[in-house]
């Protein structure tokens, strides 16, 4: 099974110059914890997560007007639409992340795949391994 079969297609994205408040609003509206950050050409340049907002903005006393580029995670790990679920799980496990942006051959963000997507579509064994590896204490 390829990632294209289980990813969330056309995720809400924000720009690096958007405010953290805007990114948080997108998360609430789309019931998600990660928003891809794209440039004016639609190329993926980072992601902003609910954890980024909590730890890099709120915990540091920054305002909701802080720009996304000031707290986003740059150079995110990605998965291609044609990669297998096994390849995706390996990337999630190796990098201890619960979500990955999905990119097409041109580097454009075309989806998001989450640990929950894997759980709904993969085998119990594959799901269990993913949850265990991602949840290991930081190495």
Tab-separated table of N, CA, C and O in Angstrom:
chain	number	residue	atom	x	y	z
A	1	UNK	N	0.845	-1.180	0.000
A	1	UNK	CA	0.000	0.000	0.000
A	1	UNK	C	0.890	1.242	0.000
A	1	UNK	O	1.870	1.324	0.732
A	2	UNK	N	0.564	2.188	-0.856
A	2	UNK	CA	1.310	3.442	-0.934
A	2	UNK	C	0.668	4.492	-0.041
A	2	UNK	O	-0.537	4.454	0.232
A	3	UNK	N	1.474	5.463	0.363
A	3	UNK	CA	1.023	6.532	1.251
A	3	UNK	C	-0.152	7.302	0.648
A	3	UNK	O	-1.068	7.711	1.371
A	4	UNK	N	-0.186	7.472	-0.646
A	4	UNK	CA	-1.285	8.205	-1.293
A	4	UNK	C	-2.650	7.620	-0.943
A	4	UNK	O	-3.647	8.314	-0.989
A	5	UNK	N	-2.689	6.335	-0.582
A	5	UNK	CA	-3.944	5.659	-0.297
A	5	UNK	C	-4.490	5.963	1.101
A	5	UNK	O	-5.666	5.722	1.347
A	6	UNK	N	-3.664	6.465	1.992
A	6	UNK	CA	-4.148	6.692	3.347
A	6	UNK	C	-3.881	8.094	3.899
A	6	UNK	O	-4.375	8.451	4.961
A	7	UNK	N	-3.153	8.904	3.169
A	7	UNK	CA	-2.838	10.257	3.639
A	7	UNK	C	-4.074	11.159	3.624
A	7	UNK	O	-5.040	10.893	2.902
A	8	UNK	N	-4.004	12.224	4.379
A	8	UNK	CA	-4.980	13.303	4.276
A	8	UNK	C	-4.513	14.164	3.118
A	8	UNK	O	-3.396	14.685	3.137
A	9	UNK	N	-5.354	14.307	2.118
A	9	UNK	CA	-4.983	15.056	0.918
A	9	UNK	C	-5.222	16.550	1.104
A	9	UNK	O	-6.092	16.959	1.870
A	10	UNK	N	-4.445	17.356	0.383
A	10	UNK	CA	-4.595	18.816	0.366
A	10	UNK	C	-4.738	19.429	1.760
A	10	UNK	O	-5.751	20.056	2.075
A	11	UNK	N	-3.721	19.268	2.598
A	11	UNK	CA	-3.822	19.812	3.951
A	11	UNK	C	-3.801	21.340	3.953
A	11	UNK	O	-3.287	21.963	3.018
A	12	UNK	N	-4.355	21.909	4.998
A	12	UNK	CA	-4.258	23.361	5.189
A	12	UNK	C	-2.788	23.699	5.386
A	12	UNK	O	-2.077	22.998	6.112
A	13	UNK	N	-2.318	24.729	4.717
A	13	UNK	CA	-0.917	25.165	4.819
A	13	UNK	C	-0.883	26.634	5.215
A	13	UNK	O	-1.859	27.360	5.038
A	14	UNK	N	0.256	27.063	5.732
A	14	UNK	CA	0.440	28.477	6.033
A	14	UNK	C	1.774	28.927	5.449
A	14	UNK	O	2.580	28.116	5.010
A	15	UNK	N	1.985	30.235	5.456
A	15	UNK	CA	3.237	30.783	4.946
A	15	UNK	C	4.142	31.127	6.125
A	15	UNK	O	3.660	31.288	7.255
A	16	UNK	N	5.425	31.258	5.879
A	16	UNK	CA	6.346	31.581	6.974
A	16	UNK	C	6.061	32.942	7.606
A	16	UNK	O	6.384	33.158	8.772
A	17	UNK	N	5.430	33.837	6.867
A	17	UNK	CA	5.149	35.168	7.414
A	17	UNK	C	3.819	35.239	8.166
A	17	UNK	O	3.517	36.256	8.789
A	18	UNK	N	3.036	34.172	8.136
A	18	UNK	CA	1.787	34.147	8.902
A	18	UNK	C	2.081	34.205	10.391
A	18	UNK	O	3.168	33.807	10.846
A	19	UNK	N	1.102	34.639	11.151
A	19	UNK	CA	1.256	34.683	12.605
A	19	UNK	C	1.025	33.296	13.203
A	19	UNK	O	0.331	32.451	12.614
A	20	UNK	N	1.582	33.095	14.383
A	20	UNK	CA	1.349	31.861	15.121
A	20	UNK	C	-0.142	31.718	15.411
A	20	UNK	O	-0.689	30.618	15.356
A	21	UNK	N	-0.817	32.835	15.688
A	21	UNK	CA	-2.259	32.795	15.936
A	21	UNK	C	-2.991	32.226	14.727
A	21	UNK	O	-3.922	31.416	14.874
A	22	UNK	N	-2.578	32.604	13.517
A	22	UNK	CA	-3.203	32.075	12.306
A	22	UNK	C	-2.954	30.577	12.186
A	22	UNK	O	-3.878	29.815	11.857
A	23	UNK	N	-1.741	30.142	12.462
A	23	UNK	CA	-1.428	28.714	12.388
A	23	UNK	C	-2.254	27.930	13.408
A	23	UNK	O	-2.799	26.867	13.093
A	24	UNK	N	-2.375	28.467	14.611
A	24	UNK	CA	-3.169	27.799	15.644
A	24	UNK	C	-4.632	27.732	15.243
A	24	UNK	O	-5.308	26.721	15.477
A	25	UNK	N	-5.114	28.782	14.624
A	25	UNK	CA	-6.499	28.805	14.148
A	25	UNK	C	-6.712	27.734	13.073
A	25	UNK	O	-7.742	27.048	13.070
A	26	UNK	N	-5.751	27.579	12.170
A	26	UNK	CA	-5.834	26.524	11.157
A	26	UNK	C	-5.853	25.138	11.797
A	26	UNK	O	-6.585	24.251	11.356
A	27	UNK	N	-5.052	24.957	12.847
A	27	UNK	CA	-5.041	23.675	13.549
A	27	UNK	C	-6.403	23.384	14.161
A	27	UNK	O	-6.920	22.265	14.056
A	28	UNK	N	-6.991	24.390	14.800
A	28	UNK	CA	-8.299	24.206	15.424
A	28	UNK	C	-9.368	23.916	14.366
A	28	UNK	O	-10.173	22.986	14.520
A	29	UNK	N	-9.356	24.690	13.307
A	29	UNK	CA	-10.360	24.546	12.244
A	29	UNK	C	-10.262	23.187	11.556
A	29	UNK	O	-11.274	22.592	11.181
A	30	UNK	N	-9.044	22.678	11.402
A	30	UNK	CA	-8.819	21.421	10.688
A	30	UNK	C	-8.592	20.225	11.610
A	30	UNK	O	-8.255	19.137	11.136
A	31	UNK	N	-8.735	20.444	12.914
A	31	UNK	CA	-8.579	19.381	13.907
A	31	UNK	C	-7.281	18.604	13.693
A	31	UNK	O	-7.274	17.390	13.496
A	32	UNK	N	-6.172	19.343	13.682
A	32	UNK	CA	-4.872	18.711	13.469
A	32	UNK	C	-3.816	19.367	14.366
A	32	UNK	O	-4.052	20.419	14.935
A	33	UNK	N	-2.667	18.741	14.467
A	33	UNK	CA	-1.593	19.249	15.306
A	33	UNK	C	-0.369	19.686	14.548
A	33	UNK	O	0.655	20.011	15.149
A	34	UNK	N	-0.451	19.682	13.224
A	34	UNK	CA	0.686	20.097	12.405
A	34	UNK	C	0.163	20.768	11.137
A	34	UNK	O	-0.743	20.260	10.491
A	35	UNK	N	0.789	21.906	10.812
A	35	UNK	CA	0.459	22.628	9.590
A	35	UNK	C	1.742	22.747	8.762
A	35	UNK	O	2.751	23.256	9.250
A	36	UNK	N	1.711	22.287	7.517
A	36	UNK	CA	2.870	22.486	6.656
A	36	UNK	C	3.060	23.985	6.359
A	36	UNK	O	2.083	24.733	6.237
A	37	UNK	N	4.321	24.385	6.260
A	37	UNK	CA	4.659	25.767	5.919
A	37	UNK	C	5.241	25.736	4.512
A	37	UNK	O	6.203	25.016	4.253
A	38	UNK	N	4.612	26.506	3.622
A	38	UNK	CA	5.030	26.502	2.220
A	38	UNK	C	5.409	27.909	1.770
A	38	UNK	O	4.898	28.903	2.299
A	39	UNK	N	6.297	27.971	0.786
A	39	UNK	CA	6.662	29.267	0.220
A	39	UNK	C	5.643	29.673	-0.835
A	39	UNK	O	4.649	28.957	-1.069
A	40	UNK	N	5.885	30.778	-1.501
A	40	UNK	CA	4.922	31.303	-2.481
A	40	UNK	C	4.740	30.380	-3.687
A	40	UNK	O	3.747	30.473	-4.397
A	41	UNK	N	5.677	29.452	-3.900
A	41	UNK	CA	5.562	28.487	-4.998
A	41	UNK	C	4.887	27.188	-4.560
A	41	UNK	O	4.720	26.280	-5.361
A	42	UNK	N	4.560	27.099	-3.281
A	42	UNK	CA	3.947	25.878	-2.768
A	42	UNK	C	4.941	24.829	-2.329
A	42	UNK	O	4.562	23.708	-1.985
A	43	UNK	N	6.234	25.171	-2.335
A	43	UNK	CA	7.257	24.225	-1.889
A	43	UNK	C	7.252	24.156	-0.368
A	43	UNK	O	7.158	25.182	0.319
A	44	UNK	N	7.378	22.957	0.161
A	44	UNK	CA	7.420	22.748	1.600
A	44	UNK	C	8.740	23.264	2.158
A	44	UNK	O	9.807	22.854	1.696
A	45	UNK	N	8.675	24.164	3.141
A	45	UNK	CA	9.906	24.690	3.745
A	45	UNK	C	9.978	24.413	5.242
A	45	UNK	O	10.992	24.672	5.885
A	46	UNK	N	8.905	23.885	5.809
A	46	UNK	CA	8.893	23.584	7.227
A	46	UNK	C	7.530	23.115	7.671
A	46	UNK	O	6.613	22.963	6.856
A	47	UNK	N	7.415	22.895	8.967
A	47	UNK	CA	6.123	22.576	9.581
A	47	UNK	C	6.054	23.320	10.904
A	47	UNK	O	7.077	23.620	11.528
A	48	UNK	N	4.839	23.618	11.307
A	48	UNK	CA	4.621	24.167	12.639
A	48	UNK	C	3.657	23.223	13.336
A	48	UNK	O	2.642	22.808	12.756
A	49	UNK	N	4.007	22.847	14.552
A	49	UNK	CA	3.206	21.908	15.320
A	49	UNK	C	2.633	22.578	16.555
A	49	UNK	O	3.104	23.648	16.969
A	50	UNK	N	1.648	21.917	17.137
A	50	UNK	CA	1.101	22.423	18.390
A	50	UNK	C	2.195	22.474	19.459
A	50	UNK	O	2.247	23.386	20.276
A	51	UNK	N	3.123	21.552	19.397
A	51	UNK	CA	4.245	21.554	20.349
A	51	UNK	C	5.183	22.741	20.112
A	51	UNK	O	5.683	23.341	21.058
A	52	UNK	N	5.435	23.080	18.842
A	52	UNK	CA	6.239	24.266	18.533
A	52	UNK	C	5.595	25.502	19.162
A	52	UNK	O	6.280	26.342	19.754
A	53	UNK	N	4.284	25.614	19.028
A	53	UNK	CA	3.574	26.776	19.576
A	53	UNK	C	3.689	26.798	21.097
A	53	UNK	O	3.994	27.841	21.690
A	54	UNK	N	3.493	25.648	21.730
A	54	UNK	CA	3.564	25.594	23.195
A	54	UNK	C	4.977	25.852	23.716
A	54	UNK	O	5.166	26.648	24.638
A	55	UNK	N	5.971	25.194	23.117
A	55	UNK	CA	7.335	25.255	23.657
A	55	UNK	C	8.177	26.419	23.150
A	55	UNK	O	8.989	26.957	23.897
A	56	UNK	N	8.011	26.791	21.892
A	56	UNK	CA	8.861	27.832	21.310
A	56	UNK	C	8.203	29.208	21.290
A	56	UNK	O	8.856	30.194	20.973
A	57	UNK	N	6.921	29.251	21.580
A	57	UNK	CA	6.223	30.543	21.569
A	57	UNK	C	5.685	30.850	22.963
A	57	UNK	O	6.196	31.729	23.647
A	58	UNK	N	4.697	30.103	23.406
A	58	UNK	CA	4.041	30.391	24.691
A	58	UNK	C	5.024	30.275	25.852
A	58	UNK	O	5.122	31.187	26.678
A	59	UNK	N	5.773	29.175	25.915
A	59	UNK	CA	6.696	28.956	27.033
A	59	UNK	C	7.809	29.996	27.090
A	59	UNK	O	8.353	30.271	28.157
A	60	UNK	N	8.125	30.588	25.952
A	60	UNK	CA	9.171	31.612	25.905
A	60	UNK	C	8.609	33.021	25.993
A	60	UNK	O	9.348	33.997	25.827
A	61	UNK	N	7.315	33.135	26.243
A	61	UNK	CA	6.701	34.444	26.427
A	61	UNK	C	6.524	35.256	25.163
A	61	UNK	O	6.339	36.470	25.219
A	62	UNK	N	6.555	34.592	24.005
A	62	UNK	CA	6.353	35.301	22.743
A	62	UNK	C	4.855	35.502	22.512
A	62	UNK	O	4.026	34.762	23.038
A	63	UNK	N	4.518	36.459	21.681
A	63	UNK	CA	3.108	36.776	21.440
A	63	UNK	C	2.533	35.917	20.321
A	63	UNK	O	3.267	35.311	19.532
A	64	UNK	N	1.217	35.942	20.233
A	64	UNK	CA	0.516	35.225	19.171
A	64	UNK	C	0.787	35.851	17.808
A	64	UNK	O	0.517	35.238	16.777
A	65	UNK	N	1.334	37.058	17.798
A	65	UNK	CA	1.687	37.727	16.547
A	65	UNK	C	3.054	37.293	16.013
A	65	UNK	O	3.453	37.717	14.929
A	66	UNK	N	3.754	36.464	16.761
A	66	UNK	CA	5.052	35.948	16.322
A	66	UNK	C	4.875	35.277	14.960
A	66	UNK	O	3.880	34.602	14.706
A	67	UNK	N	5.841	35.480	14.100
A	67	UNK	CA	5.773	34.884	12.762
A	67	UNK	C	6.072	33.388	12.833
A	67	UNK	O	6.929	32.951	13.601
A	68	UNK	N	5.388	32.639	12.009
A	68	UNK	CA	5.566	31.189	11.948
A	68	UNK	C	7.029	30.828	11.727
A	68	UNK	O	7.561	29.920	12.377
A	69	UNK	N	7.720	31.547	10.847
A	69	UNK	CA	9.115	31.212	10.539
A	69	UNK	C	10.030	31.323	11.756
A	69	UNK	O	11.096	30.703	11.778
A	70	UNK	N	9.612	32.061	12.777
A	70	UNK	CA	10.442	32.220	13.970
A	70	UNK	C	10.377	31.025	14.911
A	70	UNK	O	11.240	30.885	15.784
A	71	UNK	N	9.377	30.164	14.744
A	71	UNK	CA	9.265	29.015	15.655
A	71	UNK	C	9.060	27.683	14.940
A	71	UNK	O	9.038	26.646	15.585
A	72	UNK	N	8.905	27.707	13.631
A	72	UNK	CA	8.630	26.461	12.901
A	72	UNK	C	9.832	25.526	12.916
A	72	UNK	O	10.958	25.930	13.187
A	73	UNK	N	9.576	24.281	12.622
A	73	UNK	CA	10.629	23.295	12.426
A	73	UNK	C	10.998	23.322	10.945
A	73	UNK	O	10.157	23.036	10.088
A	74	UNK	N	12.218	23.715	10.655
A	74	UNK	CA	12.685	23.799	9.265
A	74	UNK	C	13.185	22.443	8.791
A	74	UNK	O	13.518	21.575	9.583
A	75	UNK	N	13.254	22.273	7.501
A	75	UNK	CA	13.755	21.042	6.877
A	75	UNK	C	13.089	19.788	7.453
A	75	UNK	O	13.763	18.906	7.982
A	76	UNK	N	11.777	19.714	7.346
A	76	UNK	CA	11.088	18.559	7.923
A	76	UNK	C	11.392	17.262	7.175
A	76	UNK	O	11.703	17.274	5.988
A	77	UNK	N	11.284	16.173	7.894
A	77	UNK	CA	11.364	14.851	7.285
A	77	UNK	C	10.063	14.689	6.493
A	77	UNK	O	8.982	15.015	6.993
A	78	UNK	N	10.159	14.192	5.289
A	78	UNK	CA	8.972	14.027	4.446
A	78	UNK	C	8.875	12.603	3.936
A	78	UNK	O	9.826	11.821	4.027
A	79	UNK	N	7.729	12.302	3.375
A	79	UNK	CA	7.505	11.034	2.704
A	79	UNK	C	6.889	11.359	1.339
A	79	UNK	O	6.151	12.329	1.214
A	80	UNK	N	7.258	10.586	0.333
A	80	UNK	CA	6.700	10.799	-1.006
A	80	UNK	C	5.381	10.034	-1.153
A	80	UNK	O	5.175	9.010	-0.505
A	81	UNK	N	4.526	10.519	-2.027
A	81	UNK	CA	3.209	9.902	-2.222
A	81	UNK	C	3.299	8.436	-2.641
A	81	UNK	O	2.407	7.651	-2.319
A	82	UNK	N	4.381	8.050	-3.312
A	82	UNK	CA	4.494	6.687	-3.805
A	82	UNK	C	5.295	5.767	-2.884
A	82	UNK	O	5.511	4.600	-3.213
A	83	UNK	N	5.696	6.267	-1.724
A	83	UNK	CA	6.416	5.407	-0.784
A	83	UNK	C	5.445	4.446	-0.110
A	83	UNK	O	4.251	4.718	0.007
A	84	UNK	N	5.974	3.347	0.356
A	84	UNK	CA	5.146	2.341	1.015
A	84	UNK	C	4.887	2.738	2.471
A	84	UNK	O	5.599	3.573	3.048
A	85	UNK	N	3.886	2.110	3.038
A	85	UNK	CA	3.584	2.323	4.457
A	85	UNK	C	4.792	1.913	5.299
A	85	UNK	O	5.155	2.596	6.257
A	86	UNK	N	5.455	0.830	4.918
A	86	UNK	CA	6.636	0.370	5.667
A	86	UNK	C	7.742	1.428	5.653
A	86	UNK	O	8.374	1.688	6.685
A	87	UNK	N	7.975	2.038	4.485
A	87	UNK	CA	8.998	3.087	4.394
A	87	UNK	C	8.610	4.294	5.254
A	87	UNK	O	9.448	4.885	5.928
A	88	UNK	N	7.350	4.646	5.228
A	88	UNK	CA	6.860	5.766	6.029
A	88	UNK	C	7.036	5.473	7.523
A	88	UNK	O	7.517	6.322	8.270
A	89	UNK	N	6.648	4.279	7.939
A	89	UNK	CA	6.793	3.901	9.351
A	89	UNK	C	8.250	3.971	9.790
A	89	UNK	O	8.551	4.451	10.884
A	90	UNK	N	9.150	3.511	8.944
A	90	UNK	CA	10.586	3.553	9.270
A	90	UNK	C	11.032	4.993	9.499
A	90	UNK	O	11.751	5.281	10.462
A	91	UNK	N	10.593	5.919	8.648
A	91	UNK	CA	10.961	7.332	8.818
A	91	UNK	C	10.383	7.890	10.117
A	91	UNK	O	11.061	8.622	10.836
A	92	UNK	N	9.132	7.558	10.406
A	92	UNK	CA	8.518	8.030	11.644
A	92	UNK	C	9.261	7.475	12.864
A	92	UNK	O	9.535	8.209	13.817
A	93	UNK	N	9.575	6.191	12.819
A	93	UNK	CA	10.282	5.543	13.928
A	93	UNK	C	11.680	6.134	14.113
A	93	UNK	O	12.075	6.487	15.218
A	94	UNK	N	12.436	6.231	13.027
A	94	UNK	CA	13.811	6.730	13.099
A	94	UNK	C	13.877	8.160	13.612
A	94	UNK	O	14.850	8.548	14.258
A	95	UNK	N	12.858	8.955	13.293
A	95	UNK	CA	12.856	10.374	13.665
A	95	UNK	C	11.927	10.689	14.828
A	95	UNK	O	11.809	11.838	15.233
A	96	UNK	N	11.281	9.664	15.351
A	96	UNK	CA	10.353	9.773	16.477
A	96	UNK	C	9.345	10.910	16.274
A	96	UNK	O	9.205	11.801	17.102
A	97	UNK	N	8.643	10.832	15.148
A	97	UNK	CA	7.594	11.804	14.835
A	97	UNK	C	6.295	11.067	14.553
A	97	UNK	O	6.295	9.929	14.076
A	98	UNK	N	5.192	11.731	14.850
A	98	UNK	CA	3.873	11.131	14.695
A	98	UNK	C	3.159	11.558	13.412
A	98	UNK	O	2.102	11.046	13.099
A	99	UNK	N	3.739	12.522	12.716
A	99	UNK	CA	3.136	13.016	11.475
A	99	UNK	C	4.250	13.352	10.490
A	99	UNK	O	5.299	13.848	10.890
A	100	UNK	N	3.971	13.123	9.210
A	100	UNK	CA	4.922	13.504	8.165
A	100	UNK	C	4.181	14.200	7.030
A	100	UNK	O	3.128	13.715	6.588
A	101	UNK	N	4.737	15.311	6.549
A	101	UNK	CA	4.179	15.903	5.338
A	101	UNK	C	4.471	14.980	4.154
A	101	UNK	O	5.509	14.322	4.102
A	102	UNK	N	3.540	14.938	3.230
A	102	UNK	CA	3.683	14.131	2.023
A	102	UNK	C	3.953	15.082	0.862
A	102	UNK	O	3.242	16.077	0.696
A	103	UNK	N	4.987	14.777	0.092
A	103	UNK	CA	5.348	15.633	-1.041
A	103	UNK	C	5.278	14.849	-2.341
A	103	UNK	O	5.460	13.636	-2.362
A	104	UNK	N	5.019	15.601	-3.414
A	104	UNK	CA	5.026	14.989	-4.740
A	104	UNK	C	6.435	15.070	-5.321
A	104	UNK	O	7.368	15.536	-4.651
A	105	UNK	N	6.599	14.639	-6.552
A	105	UNK	CA	7.923	14.618	-7.181
A	105	UNK	C	8.540	16.001	-7.323
A	105	UNK	O	9.758	16.135	-7.417
A	106	UNK	N	7.709	17.042	-7.331
A	106	UNK	CA	8.199	18.413	-7.464
A	106	UNK	C	8.484	19.067	-6.102
A	106	UNK	O	8.877	20.221	-6.053
A	107	UNK	N	8.275	18.332	-5.003
A	107	UNK	CA	8.530	18.888	-3.682
A	107	UNK	C	7.377	19.689	-3.108
A	107	UNK	O	7.513	20.343	-2.083
A	108	UNK	N	6.225	19.619	-3.768
A	108	UNK	CA	5.040	20.333	-3.293
A	108	UNK	C	4.330	19.487	-2.242
A	108	UNK	O	4.197	18.273	-2.397
A	109	UNK	N	3.855	20.142	-1.205
A	109	UNK	CA	3.121	19.433	-0.166
A	109	UNK	C	1.738	19.074	-0.691
A	109	UNK	O	0.969	19.940	-1.094
A	110	UNK	N	1.432	17.786	-0.694
A	110	UNK	CA	0.140	17.333	-1.214
A	110	UNK	C	-0.648	16.526	-0.190
A	110	UNK	O	-1.750	16.067	-0.471
A	111	UNK	N	-0.068	16.362	1.014
A	111	UNK	CA	-0.776	15.603	2.035
A	111	UNK	C	-0.033	15.562	3.351
A	111	UNK	O	1.060	16.102	3.488
A	112	UNK	N	-0.672	14.922	4.307
A	112	UNK	CA	-0.098	14.652	5.635
A	112	UNK	C	-0.444	13.204	5.951
A	112	UNK	O	-1.560	12.752	5.684
A	113	UNK	N	0.494	12.487	6.533
A	113	UNK	CA	0.199	11.144	7.028
A	113	UNK	C	0.527	11.132	8.512
A	113	UNK	O	1.564	11.656	8.937
A	114	UNK	N	-0.384	10.595	9.290
A	114	UNK	CA	-0.214	10.587	10.741
A	114	UNK	C	-0.146	9.155	11.263
A	114	UNK	O	-0.518	8.204	10.568
A	115	UNK	N	0.290	9.052	12.495
A	115	UNK	CA	0.318	7.760	13.166
A	115	UNK	C	-1.095	7.161	13.175
A	115	UNK	O	-1.269	5.960	12.999
A	116	UNK	N	-2.108	8.012	13.346
A	116	UNK	CA	-3.498	7.538	13.344
A	116	UNK	C	-3.888	6.975	11.982
A	116	UNK	O	-4.622	5.981	11.905
A	117	UNK	N	-3.402	7.587	10.890
A	117	UNK	CA	-3.679	7.051	9.552
A	117	UNK	C	-3.106	5.645	9.416
A	117	UNK	O	-3.748	4.752	8.856
A	118	UNK	N	-1.902	5.464	9.924
A	118	UNK	CA	-1.256	4.146	9.881
A	118	UNK	C	-2.096	3.153	10.680
A	118	UNK	O	-2.378	2.047	10.229
A	119	UNK	N	-2.526	3.559	11.884
A	119	UNK	CA	-3.297	2.671	12.751
A	119	UNK	C	-4.600	2.220	12.090
A	119	UNK	O	-5.024	1.080	12.279
A	120	UNK	N	-5.203	3.096	11.307
A	120	UNK	CA	-6.475	2.753	10.655
A	120	UNK	C	-6.295	1.848	9.445
A	120	UNK	O	-7.240	1.174	9.040
A	121	UNK	N	-5.107	1.812	8.860
A	121	UNK	CA	-4.934	1.085	7.603
A	121	UNK	C	-3.885	-0.028	7.610
A	121	UNK	O	-3.920	-0.890	6.746
A	122	UNK	N	-2.951	0.012	8.526
A	122	UNK	CA	-1.866	-0.974	8.527
A	122	UNK	C	-2.208	-2.142	9.450
A	122	UNK	O	-3.210	-2.122	10.165
A	123	UNK	N	-1.355	-3.126	9.456
A	123	UNK	CA	-1.561	-4.287	10.324
A	123	UNK	C	-1.361	-3.901	11.789
A	123	UNK	O	-0.711	-2.895	12.101
A	124	UNK	N	-1.916	-4.706	12.668
A	124	UNK	CA	-1.746	-4.464	14.106
A	124	UNK	C	-0.266	-4.499	14.482
A	124	UNK	O	0.191	-3.704	15.296
A	125	UNK	N	0.464	-5.429	13.891
A	125	UNK	CA	1.898	-5.558	14.186
A	125	UNK	C	2.647	-4.292	13.769
A	125	UNK	O	3.440	-3.748	14.543
A	126	UNK	N	2.387	-3.819	12.558
A	126	UNK	CA	3.055	-2.615	12.048
A	126	UNK	C	2.696	-1.404	12.910
A	126	UNK	O	3.561	-0.603	13.253
A	127	UNK	N	1.435	-1.292	13.273
A	127	UNK	CA	0.980	-0.182	14.110
A	127	UNK	C	1.633	-0.242	15.483
A	127	UNK	O	2.108	0.776	15.995
A	128	UNK	N	1.670	-1.416	16.071
A	128	UNK	CA	2.291	-1.573	17.390
A	128	UNK	C	3.761	-1.202	17.381
A	128	UNK	O	4.246	-0.513	18.289
A	129	UNK	N	4.478	-1.668	16.361
A	129	UNK	CA	5.896	-1.323	16.241
A	129	UNK	C	6.078	0.188	16.118
A	129	UNK	O	6.962	0.770	16.753
A	130	UNK	N	5.240	0.834	15.303
A	130	UNK	CA	5.338	2.280	15.107
A	130	UNK	C	5.106	3.021	16.414
A	130	UNK	O	5.905	3.880	16.806
A	131	UNK	N	4.050	2.699	17.120
A	131	UNK	CA	3.735	3.383	18.380
A	131	UNK	C	4.871	3.185	19.386
A	131	UNK	O	5.308	4.134	20.043
A	132	UNK	N	5.383	1.967	19.486
A	132	UNK	CA	6.454	1.679	20.442
A	132	UNK	C	7.723	2.481	20.107
A	132	UNK	O	8.313	3.134	20.961
A	133	UNK	N	8.129	2.479	18.854
A	133	UNK	CA	9.360	3.153	18.450
A	133	UNK	C	9.259	4.674	18.559
A	133	UNK	O	10.198	5.331	18.993
A	134	UNK	N	8.137	5.219	18.144
A	134	UNK	CA	7.957	6.678	18.206
A	134	UNK	C	7.905	7.148	19.656
A	134	UNK	O	8.340	8.251	19.991
A	135	UNK	N	7.394	6.281	20.542
A	135	UNK	CA	7.197	6.663	21.944
A	135	UNK	C	8.413	6.401	22.833
A	135	UNK	O	8.389	6.758	24.017
A	136	UNK	N	9.465	5.814	22.301
A	136	UNK	CA	10.681	5.576	23.088
A	136	UNK	C	11.225	6.892	23.620
A	136	UNK	O	11.133	7.910	22.931
A	137	UNK	N	11.802	6.895	24.823
A	137	UNK	CA	12.444	8.125	25.307
A	137	UNK	C	13.491	8.595	24.311
A	137	UNK	O	14.101	7.774	23.610
A	138	UNK	N	13.679	9.891	24.225
A	138	UNK	CA	14.636	10.466	23.266
A	138	UNK	C	15.994	9.809	23.424
A	138	UNK	O	16.509	9.657	24.533
A	139	UNK	N	16.547	9.437	22.290
A	139	UNK	CA	17.827	8.718	22.296
A	139	UNK	C	18.976	9.659	22.485
A	139	UNK	O	19.057	10.732	22.137
